[in-house]
Every structure is written in C-alpha cells, then in structure tokens.
CSV table of C-alpha atoms in Angstrom, one decimal:
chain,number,residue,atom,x,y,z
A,1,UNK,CA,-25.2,40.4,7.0
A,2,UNK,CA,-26.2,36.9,5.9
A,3,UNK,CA,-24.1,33.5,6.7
A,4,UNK,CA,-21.5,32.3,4.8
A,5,UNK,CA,-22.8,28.7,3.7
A,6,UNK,CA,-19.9,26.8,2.2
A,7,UNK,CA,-22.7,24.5,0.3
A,8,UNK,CA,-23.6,27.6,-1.7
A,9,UNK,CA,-20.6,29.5,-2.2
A,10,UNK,CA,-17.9,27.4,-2.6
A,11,UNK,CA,-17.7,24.3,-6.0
A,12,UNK,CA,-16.0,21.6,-6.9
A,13,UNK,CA,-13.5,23.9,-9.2
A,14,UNK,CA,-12.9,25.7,-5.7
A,15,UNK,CA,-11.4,22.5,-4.3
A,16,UNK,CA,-8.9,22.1,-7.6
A,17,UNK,CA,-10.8,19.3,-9.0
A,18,UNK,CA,-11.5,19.9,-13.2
A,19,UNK,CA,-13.1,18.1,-15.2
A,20,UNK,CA,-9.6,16.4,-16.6
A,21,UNK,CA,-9.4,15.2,-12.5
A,22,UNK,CA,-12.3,13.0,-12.9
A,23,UNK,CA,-11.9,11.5,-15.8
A,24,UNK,CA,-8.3,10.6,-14.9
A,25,UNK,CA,-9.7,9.3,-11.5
A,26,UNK,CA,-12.5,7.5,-13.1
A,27,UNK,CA,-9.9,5.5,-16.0
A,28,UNK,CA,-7.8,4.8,-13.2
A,29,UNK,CA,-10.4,3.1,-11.4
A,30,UNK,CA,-10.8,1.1,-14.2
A,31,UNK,CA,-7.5,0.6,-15.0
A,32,UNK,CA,-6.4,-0.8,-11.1
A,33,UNK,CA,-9.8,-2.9,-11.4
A,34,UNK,CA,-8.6,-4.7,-14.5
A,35,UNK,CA,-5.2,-5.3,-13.3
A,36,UNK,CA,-6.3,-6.7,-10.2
A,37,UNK,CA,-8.3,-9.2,-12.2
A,38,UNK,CA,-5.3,-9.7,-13.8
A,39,UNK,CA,-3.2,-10.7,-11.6
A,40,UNK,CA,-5.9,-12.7,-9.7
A,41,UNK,CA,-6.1,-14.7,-12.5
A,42,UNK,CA,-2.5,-15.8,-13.1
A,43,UNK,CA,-2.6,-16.0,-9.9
A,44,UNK,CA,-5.4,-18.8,-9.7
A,45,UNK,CA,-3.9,-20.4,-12.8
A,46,UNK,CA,-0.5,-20.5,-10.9
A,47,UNK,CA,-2.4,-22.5,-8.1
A,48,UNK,CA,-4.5,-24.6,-10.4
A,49,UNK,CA,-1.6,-26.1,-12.4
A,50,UNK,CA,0.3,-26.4,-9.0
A,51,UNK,CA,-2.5,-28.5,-7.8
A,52,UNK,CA,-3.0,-30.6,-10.6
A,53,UNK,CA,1.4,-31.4,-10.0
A,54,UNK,CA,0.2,-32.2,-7.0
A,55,UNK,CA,-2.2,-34.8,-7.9
C-alpha cells in the first residue's frame, strides 16, 4: 500500500477555496490598499494645513 501524500491528493478546491475566493480576496486587497492611501492622505493634508496655522 503506497503513502498517502497530501501534496498529491488533496487541491485547493479540497480546502473550500474557488475560484470566486480569490478573486474576492485579491479586489479586496486592492480595495483596503486604496483606502489606506486614502486616508493617509487626508490625513497628511490634515497635518499640512495644521502646520501652515501654525506658521
């Protein structure tokens, strides 16, 4: 009796991940990347006009 090799016999559909999973995975990444620029940036323009009060 051969080895059971997990490598072979076992995919990413095994693990509940479809196509639809990746995609969805993949536009989220892009979606929480552009929001944090975002918010980085009204963040910096929040600073930048508070520092030019300052002045």
């Amino acid at each position: 009796m051969e080895g059971f090799d997990p490598a072979i016999n076992y995919g990413p559909n095994d693990a509940g991940i479809s196509a639809l999973t990746i995609i969805l995975g993949i536009v989220g990444l892009i979606a929480i990347s552009w929001l944090f620029g975002k918010i980085y940036a009204q963040v910096a323009k929040f600073f930048e006009s508070n520092n030019k009060i300052d002045s």
